[in-house]
Amino acid sequence: MPDDAPAYTDHADLAPTDFAAFEHLLAERRSDHPSIYPKWEMLLSSSTSPGGRWESSYALFHNPVRLAFAASSPVAEKLVKVFFDEDGRALPDRPRGPRPDSQLAKDLAEHLSGWSIEACHLAPGRALVELQEQTCGWGRGPWTSTTGPHDAADLTGPAGERLLAVQLAPNAPVIVGATVPEGVRPFDLGQVRPPAPLSTSDSTAAAAAIVGVIAPRYQQALWQARVASMTFAIDALRLSSARITGARRAGRRGSGDTFESEAARDRAAWRHIETALGTAPSVAAAIRASTVVEDHLDPVVHRHLQQLALTEEALTRLQEVRTGWRAAMAAFADTPDGSWLRRHAEDLRNQEAWPHARRIAEGPLTALAAHVTPRIGAPVPDREKQVKAALARAGNLPARPSPTAPATTAPPPPGRHRPTR
């Protein structure tokens, strides 16, 4: 779930008088009265009322007095984000603390082996808003920022599935739906077609629906989003490589223009490399898991599978380049000439990364991903049966004529008889 801590002031650092000021400022904004709280200033407020039904309200505040000294203050100015109920009362964030007790989480854990199941925080305000924000394919969750479900649990599956199970009231049906996939950028969420939430009678029926319906559909949606994101990045890397190759063939090899173009290519390629690092390892792992015996009997697919190891090695090298660059950036953060050192570190990162990125662009990932796409979310076939079926097909292949074995005793030439003893 998203974490506001780096961007907003922690509510634990505020006093009750601050929240009273926030409530009055919100009321003044709604009534257009002048502010009587100089310590705080409201920057904006927002209310969500889909279909005329109130759902949530929040406002952003800052301290204009502190802001005047922000230039000389070593601590950056932080905004305060506050959620309100329908009557304009502030909803201070409560400390998260341990996970609450959840009977729903316990019941689902009994039926879902291999899944990680955790109870959700359901405090009014930020916790309920985040629960809304993490849903994917629900439209809007059937709760508000002040009135949440009776019970809720986050579910993480063995294949990367991320689901949410809720009960709106005690003994109510269990609703299960998708949440935002991990490792998929917000830009790519438009390409995700998650399964629609299902309402089931109880936790036993919910577990059966998860295994049989929701999880396979989630795997397919997540796969499509990751492959689309990865393919876009790989196509961009291929295009960058083709442009430099075209410039060299045009007779500018070794010129300053080509060197400048290569440096610009390496610099522009990094954002596509970051995208590939976020998706390609998962795609490669899914290809490995989806490979069947028949793939090795197909000469084209078999050759691609042999090349896959080189692509995986290139991904490992790129991860090492990124790790080293991040460590260097952290080390240069407090140095006087840190900005120059950071630019130099980025140039080195780009130069080291490009050869590995080109190997990924020229590799078989997109072809293999297209090949195994129909298998994603399908039941895993029995390996022993696969081997037997492959051997049976191999046995039914037309036999090649074997070379004629030399005869131990040559037959006599025509018209002659063997001598008898």
GROMACS .gro file of C-alpha atoms in nm:
model
  421
    1MET     CA    1   0.000   0.000   0.000
    2PRO     CA    2   0.121   0.356  -0.059
    3ASP     CA    3   0.306   0.527   0.224
    4ASP     CA    4   0.265   0.901   0.278
    5ALA     CA    5   0.537   0.927   0.547
    6PRO     CA    6   0.812   1.073   0.324
    7ALA     CA    7   0.577   1.339   0.179
    8TYR     CA    8   0.356   1.440   0.471
    9THR     CA    9   0.400   1.527   0.836
   10ASP     CA   10   0.330   1.240   1.073
   11HIS     CA   11   0.011   1.305   1.269
   12ALA     CA   12   0.192   1.191   1.585
   13ASP     CA   13   0.389   1.517   1.569
   14LEU     CA   14   0.071   1.727   1.588
   15ALA     CA   15  -0.131   1.843   1.889
   16PRO     CA   16  -0.509   1.832   1.940
   17THR     CA   17  -0.513   2.210   1.889
   18ASP     CA   18  -0.372   2.157   1.539
   19PHE     CA   19  -0.658   1.926   1.445
   20ALA     CA   20  -0.906   2.174   1.588
   21ALA     CA   21  -0.749   2.439   1.363
   22PHE     CA   22  -0.779   2.208   1.062
   23GLU     CA   23  -1.150   2.157   1.129
   24HIS     CA   24  -1.209   2.532   1.158
   25LEU     CA   25  -1.008   2.603   0.843
   26LEU     CA   26  -1.214   2.350   0.649
   27ALA     CA   27  -1.535   2.506   0.778
   28GLU     CA   28  -1.405   2.853   0.688
   29ARG     CA   29  -1.316   2.738   0.338
   30ARG     CA   30  -1.668   2.605   0.292
   31SER     CA   31  -1.825   2.927   0.428
   32ASP     CA   32  -1.570   3.168   0.274
   33HIS     CA   33  -1.498   3.326   0.614
   34PRO     CA   34  -1.151   3.476   0.677
   35SER     CA   35  -0.902   3.257   0.859
   36ILE     CA   36  -0.837   3.315   1.230
   37TYR     CA   37  -0.555   3.056   1.253
   38PRO     CA   38  -0.232   3.219   1.127
   39LYS     CA   39  -0.026   2.913   1.222
   40TRP     CA   40  -0.190   2.702   0.950
   41GLU     CA   41  -0.304   2.767   0.597
   42MET     CA   42  -0.518   2.540   0.383
   43LEU     CA   43  -0.377   2.479   0.036
   44LEU     CA   44  -0.659   2.271  -0.108
   45SER     CA   45  -0.945   2.042  -0.016
   46SER     CA   46  -1.119   1.764  -0.203
   47SER     CA   47  -1.438   1.563  -0.156
   48THR     CA   48  -1.538   1.247  -0.340
   49SER     CA   49  -1.908   1.188  -0.397
   50PRO     CA   50  -1.962   0.937  -0.680
   51GLY     CA   51  -2.328   0.912  -0.777
   52GLY     CA   52  -2.418   1.166  -0.508
   53ARG     CA   53  -2.300   0.937  -0.225
   54TRP     CA   54  -2.037   1.092   0.002
   55GLU     CA   55  -1.724   0.881   0.014
   56SER     CA   56  -1.428   1.078   0.148
   57SER     CA   57  -1.283   1.424   0.207
   58TYR     CA   58  -0.931   1.545   0.269
   59ALA     CA   59  -0.735   1.870   0.282
   60LEU     CA   60  -0.371   1.976   0.264
   61PHE     CA   61  -0.229   2.228   0.512
   62HIS     CA   62   0.105   2.397   0.567
   63ASN     CA   63   0.259   2.633   0.817
   64PRO     CA   64   0.321   2.968   0.642
   65VAL     CA   65   0.540   3.090   0.930
   66ARG     CA   66   0.778   2.792   0.899
   67LEU     CA   67   0.772   2.823   0.523
   68ALA     CA   68   0.918   3.174   0.549
   69PHE     CA   69   1.228   3.024   0.711
   70ALA     CA   70   1.244   2.715   0.487
   71ALA     CA   71   1.540   2.849   0.290
   72SER     CA   72   1.759   2.860   0.600
   73SER     CA   73   1.610   2.551   0.764
   74PRO     CA   74   1.791   2.219   0.714
   75VAL     CA   75   1.456   2.039   0.740
   76ALA     CA   76   1.239   2.054   0.430
   77GLU     CA   77   0.889   2.190   0.476
   78LYS     CA   78   0.628   1.913   0.489
   79LEU     CA   79   0.260   1.931   0.414
   80VAL     CA   80  -0.005   1.790   0.642
   81LYS     CA   81  -0.271   1.568   0.483
   82VAL     CA   82  -0.586   1.522   0.689
   83PHE     CA   83  -0.897   1.318   0.613
   84PHE     CA   84  -1.236   1.432   0.742
   85ASP     CA   85  -1.569   1.266   0.805
   86GLU     CA   86  -1.888   1.383   0.636
   87ASP     CA   87  -1.949   1.641   0.910
   88GLY     CA   88  -1.604   1.797   0.877
   89ARG     CA   89  -1.441   1.632   1.180
   90ALA     CA   90  -1.071   1.551   1.140
   91LEU     CA   91  -0.965   1.185   1.136
   92PRO     CA   92  -0.613   1.171   1.284
   93ASP     CA   93  -0.400   0.880   1.163
   94ARG     CA   94  -0.369   0.620   1.433
   95PRO     CA   95  -0.037   0.441   1.485
   96ARG     CA   96  -0.040   0.124   1.276
   97GLY     CA   97   0.095  -0.109   1.543
   98PRO     CA   98   0.044  -0.485   1.509
   99ARG     CA   99  -0.204  -0.634   1.268
  100PRO     CA  100  -0.557  -0.656   1.413
  101ASP     CA  101  -0.716  -0.990   1.490
  102SER     CA  102  -0.911  -1.119   1.188
  103GLN     CA  103  -1.130  -1.427   1.186
  104LEU     CA  104  -1.158  -1.397   0.808
  105ALA     CA  105  -0.779  -1.416   0.769
  106LYS     CA  106  -0.767  -1.722   0.995
  107ASP     CA  107  -1.045  -1.900   0.805
  108LEU     CA  108  -0.888  -1.833   0.465
  109ALA     CA  109  -0.546  -1.947   0.587
  110GLU     CA  110  -0.694  -2.290   0.662
  111HIS     CA  111  -0.799  -2.337   0.299
  112LEU     CA  112  -0.520  -2.160   0.105
  113SER     CA  113  -0.192  -2.344   0.142
  114GLY     CA  114   0.108  -2.149   0.015
  115TRP     CA  115  -0.064  -1.810   0.042
  116SER     CA  116   0.038  -1.523   0.269
  117ILE     CA  117  -0.270  -1.379   0.444
  118GLU     CA  118  -0.267  -1.071   0.669
  119ALA     CA  119  -0.544  -0.878   0.839
  120CYS     CA  120  -0.603  -0.522   0.718
  121HIS     CA  121  -0.597  -0.209   0.932
  122LEU     CA  122  -0.948  -0.058   0.925
  123ALA     CA  123  -0.907   0.266   1.123
  124PRO     CA  124  -1.120   0.554   0.984
  125GLY     CA  125  -0.927   0.793   0.763
  126ARG     CA  126  -0.606   0.707   0.590
  127ALA     CA  127  -0.624   0.328   0.642
  128LEU     CA  128  -0.967   0.300   0.478
  129VAL     CA  129  -0.868   0.536   0.195
  130GLU     CA  130  -0.558   0.327   0.123
  131LEU     CA  131  -0.777   0.018   0.122
  132GLN     CA  132  -0.982   0.187  -0.150
  133GLU     CA  133  -0.675   0.292  -0.345
  134GLN     CA  134  -0.524  -0.056  -0.358
  135THR     CA  135  -0.834  -0.215  -0.514
  136CYS     CA  136  -0.810  -0.295  -0.884
  137GLY     CA  137  -1.118  -0.373  -1.090
  138TRP     CA  138  -1.365  -0.303  -0.808
  139GLY     CA  139  -1.478   0.034  -0.936
  140ARG     CA  140  -1.499   0.182  -0.588
  141GLY     CA  141  -1.488  -0.038  -0.283
  142PRO     CA  142  -1.819  -0.067  -0.095
  143TRP     CA  143  -1.700   0.145   0.200
  144THR     CA  144  -1.606   0.504   0.279
  145SER     CA  145  -1.321   0.674   0.464
  146THR     CA  146  -1.526   0.665   0.784
  147THR     CA  147  -1.730   0.345   0.755
  148GLY     CA  148  -1.522   0.041   0.665
  149PRO     CA  149  -1.595  -0.329   0.627
  150HIS     CA  150  -1.639  -0.550   0.931
  151ASP     CA  151  -1.331  -0.758   0.841
  152ALA     CA  152  -1.072  -0.757   0.563
  153ALA     CA  153  -0.758  -0.949   0.470
  154ASP     CA  154  -0.477  -0.902   0.218
  155LEU     CA  155  -0.387  -1.218   0.025
  156THR     CA  156  -0.061  -1.275  -0.162
  157GLY     CA  157  -0.043  -1.587  -0.376
  158PRO     CA  158   0.253  -1.806  -0.473
  159ALA     CA  159   0.246  -1.675  -0.832
  160GLY     CA  160   0.238  -1.308  -0.730
  161GLU     CA  161  -0.139  -1.278  -0.700
  162ARG     CA  162  -0.253  -0.988  -0.481
  163LEU     CA  163  -0.614  -1.008  -0.365
  164LEU     CA  164  -0.840  -0.849  -0.107
  165ALA     CA  165  -1.114  -1.034   0.084
  166VAL     CA  166  -1.374  -0.834   0.279
  167GLN     CA  167  -1.684  -0.895   0.486
  168LEU     CA  168  -1.904  -0.588   0.508
  169ALA     CA  169  -2.084  -0.714   0.821
  170PRO     CA  170  -2.063  -1.010   1.061
  171ASN     CA  171  -2.170  -1.334   0.889
  172ALA     CA  172  -2.203  -1.145   0.559
  173PRO     CA  173  -2.086  -1.296   0.228
  174VAL     CA  174  -1.714  -1.281   0.155
  175ILE     CA  175  -1.622  -1.055  -0.138
  176VAL     CA  176  -1.288  -1.128  -0.307
  177GLY     CA  177  -1.126  -0.912  -0.575
  178ALA     CA  178  -0.792  -0.799  -0.712
  179THR     CA  179  -0.556  -0.534  -0.577
  180VAL     CA  180  -0.287  -0.336  -0.755
  181PRO     CA  181  -0.018  -0.574  -0.888
  182GLU     CA  182   0.329  -0.543  -0.743
  183GLY     CA  183   0.602  -0.446  -0.988
  184VAL     CA  184   0.361  -0.283  -1.236
  185ARG     CA  185   0.389   0.092  -1.284
  186PRO     CA  186   0.075   0.308  -1.249
  187PHE     CA  187   0.112   0.386  -1.621
  188ASP     CA  188   0.067   0.016  -1.702
  189LEU     CA  189  -0.243  -0.035  -1.487
  190GLY     CA  190  -0.461   0.065  -1.784
  191GLN     CA  191  -0.341  -0.251  -1.957
  192VAL     CA  192  -0.442  -0.475  -1.665
  193ARG     CA  193  -0.777  -0.651  -1.698
  194PRO     CA  194  -0.819  -0.789  -1.346
  195PRO     CA  195  -1.094  -1.032  -1.253
  196ALA     CA  196  -1.415  -0.874  -1.128
  197PRO     CA  197  -1.484  -0.919  -0.756
  198LEU     CA  198  -1.681  -1.229  -0.664
  199SER     CA  199  -1.925  -1.258  -0.374
  200THR     CA  200  -1.921  -1.597  -0.204
  201SER     CA  201  -2.120  -1.746   0.081
  202ASP     CA  202  -1.832  -1.802   0.324
  203SER     CA  203  -1.453  -1.842   0.352
  204THR     CA  204  -1.462  -2.202   0.222
  205ALA     CA  205  -1.643  -2.098  -0.095
  206ALA     CA  206  -1.416  -1.793  -0.122
  207ALA     CA  207  -1.103  -2.013  -0.112
  208ALA     CA  208  -1.247  -2.239  -0.385
  209ALA     CA  209  -1.327  -1.934  -0.602
  210ILE     CA  210  -0.979  -1.794  -0.547
  211VAL     CA  211  -0.801  -2.112  -0.656
  212GLY     CA  212  -1.035  -2.201  -0.940
  213VAL     CA  213  -1.137  -1.865  -1.088
  214ILE     CA  214  -0.982  -1.549  -0.948
  215ALA     CA  215  -0.615  -1.651  -0.921
  216PRO     CA  216  -0.589  -1.785  -1.281
  217ARG     CA  217  -0.752  -1.470  -1.418
  218TYR     CA  218  -0.527  -1.252  -1.206
  219GLN     CA  219  -0.220  -1.435  -1.335
  220GLN     CA  220  -0.332  -1.373  -1.693
  221ALA     CA  221  -0.394  -1.002  -1.629
  222LEU     CA  222  -0.062  -0.956  -1.449
  223TRP     CA  223   0.120  -1.143  -1.726
  224GLN     CA  224  -0.034  -0.925  -1.996
  225ALA     CA  225   0.062  -0.606  -1.813
  226ARG     CA  226   0.420  -0.719  -1.752
  227VAL     CA  227   0.472  -0.843  -2.107
  228ALA     CA  228   0.327  -0.522  -2.253
  229SER     CA  229   0.555  -0.309  -2.035
  230MET     CA  230   0.859  -0.525  -2.111
  231THR     CA  231   0.788  -0.531  -2.485
  232PHE     CA  232   0.763  -0.152  -2.496
  233ALA     CA  233   1.100  -0.120  -2.324
  234ILE     CA  234   1.268  -0.379  -2.549
  235ASP     CA  235   1.128  -0.220  -2.865
  236ALA     CA  236   1.264   0.118  -2.751
  237LEU     CA  237   1.610  -0.034  -2.690
  238ARG     CA  238   1.606  -0.200  -3.031
  239LEU     CA  239   1.512   0.127  -3.199
  240SER     CA  240   1.795   0.311  -3.022
  241SER     CA  241   2.045   0.047  -3.135
  242ALA     CA  242   1.916   0.056  -3.492
  243ARG     CA  243   1.956   0.434  -3.512
  244ILE     CA  244   2.322   0.421  -3.412
  245THR     CA  245   2.388   0.134  -3.651
  246GLY     CA  246   2.225   0.332  -3.930
  247ALA     CA  247   2.440   0.637  -3.854
  248ARG     CA  248   2.756   0.426  -3.870
  249ARG     CA  249   2.659   0.271  -4.200
  250ALA     CA  250   2.595   0.618  -4.337
  251GLY     CA  251   2.968   0.689  -4.308
  252ARG     CA  252   2.990   0.876  -3.979
  253ARG     CA  253   3.172   0.600  -3.792
  254GLY     CA  254   3.426   0.740  -3.551
  255SER     CA  255   3.302   1.094  -3.586
  256GLY     CA  256   3.219   1.318  -3.295
  257ASP     CA  257   2.852   1.317  -3.396
  258THR     CA  258   2.835   0.939  -3.358
  259PHE     CA  259   3.001   0.953  -3.016
  260GLU     CA  260   2.753   1.219  -2.904
  261SER     CA  261   2.467   1.006  -3.039
  262GLU     CA  262   2.589   0.699  -2.852
  263ALA     CA  263   2.615   0.896  -2.528
  264ALA     CA  264   2.263   1.031  -2.578
  265ARG     CA  265   2.140   0.680  -2.660
  266ASP     CA  266   2.292   0.535  -2.343
  267ARG     CA  267   2.144   0.817  -2.137
  268ALA     CA  268   1.795   0.783  -2.287
  269ALA     CA  269   1.807   0.404  -2.264
  270TRP     CA  270   1.828   0.396  -1.885
  271ARG     CA  271   1.459   0.459  -1.824
  272HIS     CA  272   1.377   0.168  -2.056
  273ILE     CA  273   1.635  -0.045  -1.873
  274GLU     CA  274   1.462   0.035  -1.543
  275THR     CA  275   1.132  -0.077  -1.695
  276ALA     CA  276   1.288  -0.399  -1.822
  277LEU     CA  277   1.444  -0.469  -1.481
  278GLY     CA  278   1.102  -0.431  -1.323
  279THR     CA  279   0.931  -0.680  -1.554
  280ALA     CA  280   1.175  -0.900  -1.749
  281PRO     CA  281   1.301  -1.114  -1.455
  282SER     CA  282   0.942  -1.210  -1.370
  283VAL     CA  283   0.865  -1.283  -1.734
  284ALA     CA  284   1.177  -1.498  -1.769
  285ALA     CA  285   1.089  -1.692  -1.454
  286ALA     CA  286   0.735  -1.752  -1.581
  287ILE     CA  287   0.873  -1.874  -1.914
  288ARG     CA  288   1.094  -2.124  -1.730
  289ALA     CA  289   0.799  -2.242  -1.521
  290SER     CA  290   0.573  -2.275  -1.827
  291THR     CA  291   0.819  -2.467  -2.044
  292VAL     CA  292   0.703  -2.817  -2.141
  293VAL     CA  293   0.888  -3.111  -2.294
  294GLU     CA  294   0.744  -3.046  -2.639
  295ASP     CA  295   0.919  -2.708  -2.649
  296HIS     CA  296   1.256  -2.883  -2.674
  297LEU     CA  297   1.132  -3.084  -2.973
  298ASP     CA  298   1.055  -2.763  -3.164
  299PRO     CA  299   1.386  -2.643  -3.317
  300VAL     CA  300   1.294  -2.272  -3.306
  301VAL     CA  301   1.163  -2.272  -2.949
  302HIS     CA  302   1.450  -2.492  -2.834
  303ARG     CA  303   1.702  -2.245  -2.977
  304HIS     CA  304   1.525  -1.957  -2.802
  305LEU     CA  305   1.533  -2.146  -2.472
  306GLN     CA  306   1.907  -2.198  -2.513
  307GLN     CA  307   1.949  -1.821  -2.567
  308LEU     CA  308   1.736  -1.739  -2.263
  309ALA     CA  309   2.026  -1.808  -2.026
  310LEU     CA  310   2.227  -1.527  -2.191
  311THR     CA  311   1.936  -1.288  -2.142
  312GLU     CA  312   1.904  -1.384  -1.775
  313GLU     CA  313   2.276  -1.327  -1.731
  314ALA     CA  314   2.244  -0.981  -1.888
  315LEU     CA  315   1.960  -0.898  -1.649
  316THR     CA  316   2.182  -1.001  -1.357
  317ARG     CA  317   2.462  -0.776  -1.480
  318LEU     CA  318   2.220  -0.483  -1.517
  319GLN     CA  319   2.096  -0.534  -1.163
  320GLU     CA  320   2.457  -0.521  -1.044
  321VAL     CA  321   2.516  -0.199  -1.240
  322ARG     CA  322   2.208  -0.041  -1.083
  323THR     CA  323   2.307  -0.152  -0.732
  324GLY     CA  324   2.656  -0.004  -0.773
  325TRP     CA  325   2.519   0.321  -0.911
  326ARG     CA  326   2.272   0.360  -0.623
  327ALA     CA  327   2.548   0.302  -0.371
  328ALA     CA  328   2.761   0.568  -0.541
  329MET     CA  329   2.474   0.817  -0.542
  330ALA     CA  330   2.421   0.764  -0.170
  331ALA     CA  331   2.792   0.814  -0.101
  332PHE     CA  332   2.801   1.141  -0.300
  333ALA     CA  333   2.490   1.286  -0.135
  334ASP     CA  334   2.678   1.489   0.128
  335THR     CA  335   2.995   1.576  -0.065
  336PRO     CA  336   3.053   1.942  -0.167
  337ASP     CA  337   3.088   1.856  -0.537
  338GLY     CA  338   2.823   1.585  -0.520
  339SER     CA  339   2.628   1.712  -0.821
  340TRP     CA  340   2.927   1.668  -1.056
  341LEU     CA  341   3.009   1.328  -0.909
  342ARG     CA  342   2.649   1.214  -0.950
  343ARG     CA  343   2.648   1.317  -1.318
  344HIS     CA  344   2.976   1.130  -1.369
  345ALA     CA  345   2.832   0.822  -1.194
  346GLU     CA  346   2.528   0.835  -1.423
  347ASP     CA  347   2.752   0.851  -1.732
  348LEU     CA  348   2.948   0.548  -1.612
  349ARG     CA  349   2.623   0.366  -1.533
  350ASN     CA  350   2.489   0.433  -1.882
  351GLN     CA  351   2.810   0.313  -2.053
  352GLU     CA  352   2.827  -0.006  -1.847
  353ALA     CA  353   2.457  -0.081  -1.889
  354TRP     CA  354   2.420  -0.046  -2.265
  355PRO     CA  355   2.603  -0.365  -2.380
  356HIS     CA  356   2.388  -0.575  -2.145
  357ALA     CA  357   2.072  -0.390  -2.250
  358ARG     CA  358   2.149  -0.464  -2.614
  359ARG     CA  359   2.178  -0.836  -2.535
  360ILE     CA  360   1.833  -0.823  -2.379
  361ALA     CA  361   1.692  -0.634  -2.677
  362GLU     CA  362   1.837  -0.890  -2.917
  363GLY     CA  363   1.731  -1.184  -2.702
  364PRO     CA  364   1.429  -1.415  -2.721
  365LEU     CA  365   1.217  -1.277  -2.437
  366THR     CA  366   0.933  -1.134  -2.647
  367ALA     CA  367   0.916  -1.439  -2.873
  368LEU     CA  368   0.912  -1.682  -2.581
  369ALA     CA  369   0.657  -1.470  -2.394
  370ALA     CA  370   0.421  -1.488  -2.692
  371HIS     CA  371   0.479  -1.864  -2.714
  372VAL     CA  372   0.382  -1.939  -2.352
  373THR     CA  373   0.104  -1.679  -2.313
  374PRO     CA  374  -0.178  -1.935  -2.367
  375ARG     CA  375  -0.041  -2.139  -2.074
  376ILE     CA  376  -0.045  -1.858  -1.815
  377GLY     CA  377  -0.312  -1.923  -1.557
  378ALA     CA  378  -0.383  -2.272  -1.694
  379PRO     CA  379  -0.348  -2.578  -1.470
  380VAL     CA  380   0.011  -2.700  -1.443
  381PRO     CA  381   0.046  -3.022  -1.644
  382ASP     CA  382   0.190  -3.336  -1.489
  383ARG     CA  383   0.559  -3.359  -1.581
  384GLU     CA  384   0.565  -3.738  -1.585
  385LYS     CA  385   0.272  -3.746  -1.826
  386GLN     CA  386   0.448  -3.487  -2.044
  387VAL     CA  387   0.758  -3.706  -2.070
  388LYS     CA  388   0.555  -4.016  -2.153
  389ALA     CA  389   0.355  -3.829  -2.416
  390ALA     CA  390   0.671  -3.686  -2.573
  391LEU     CA  391   0.836  -4.030  -2.583
  392ALA     CA  392   0.524  -4.179  -2.739
  393ARG     CA  393   0.522  -3.913  -3.009
  394ALA     CA  394   0.892  -3.967  -3.068
  395GLY     CA  395   0.828  -4.342  -3.102
  396ASN     CA  396   0.562  -4.277  -3.366
  397LEU     CA  397   0.799  -4.077  -3.583
  398PRO     CA  398   0.896  -4.247  -3.910
  399ALA     CA  399   1.211  -4.445  -3.853
  400ARG     CA  400   1.516  -4.352  -4.054
  401PRO     CA  401   1.660  -4.632  -4.271
  402SER     CA  402   1.957  -4.778  -4.090
  403PRO     CA  403   2.283  -4.832  -4.283
  404THR     CA  404   2.318  -5.182  -4.429
  405ALA     CA  405   2.530  -5.402  -4.210
  406PRO     CA  406   2.812  -5.593  -4.391
  407ALA     CA  407   2.737  -5.962  -4.442
  408THR     CA  408   2.963  -6.204  -4.261
  409THR     CA  409   2.966  -6.442  -4.559
  410ALA     CA  410   2.931  -6.308  -4.911
  411PRO     CA  411   2.694  -6.505  -5.139
  412PRO     CA  412   2.859  -6.695  -5.425
  413PRO     CA  413   2.868  -6.528  -5.765
  414PRO     CA  414   2.600  -6.643  -6.010
  415GLY     CA  415   2.681  -6.966  -6.197
  416ARG     CA  416   2.937  -7.089  -5.942
  417HIS     CA  417   2.909  -7.345  -5.668
  418ARG     CA  418   3.080  -7.353  -5.333
  419PRO     CA  419   3.339  -7.625  -5.309
  420THR     CA  420   3.240  -7.913  -5.087
  421ARG     CA  421   3.467  -8.097  -4.853
   0.00000   0.00000   0.00000
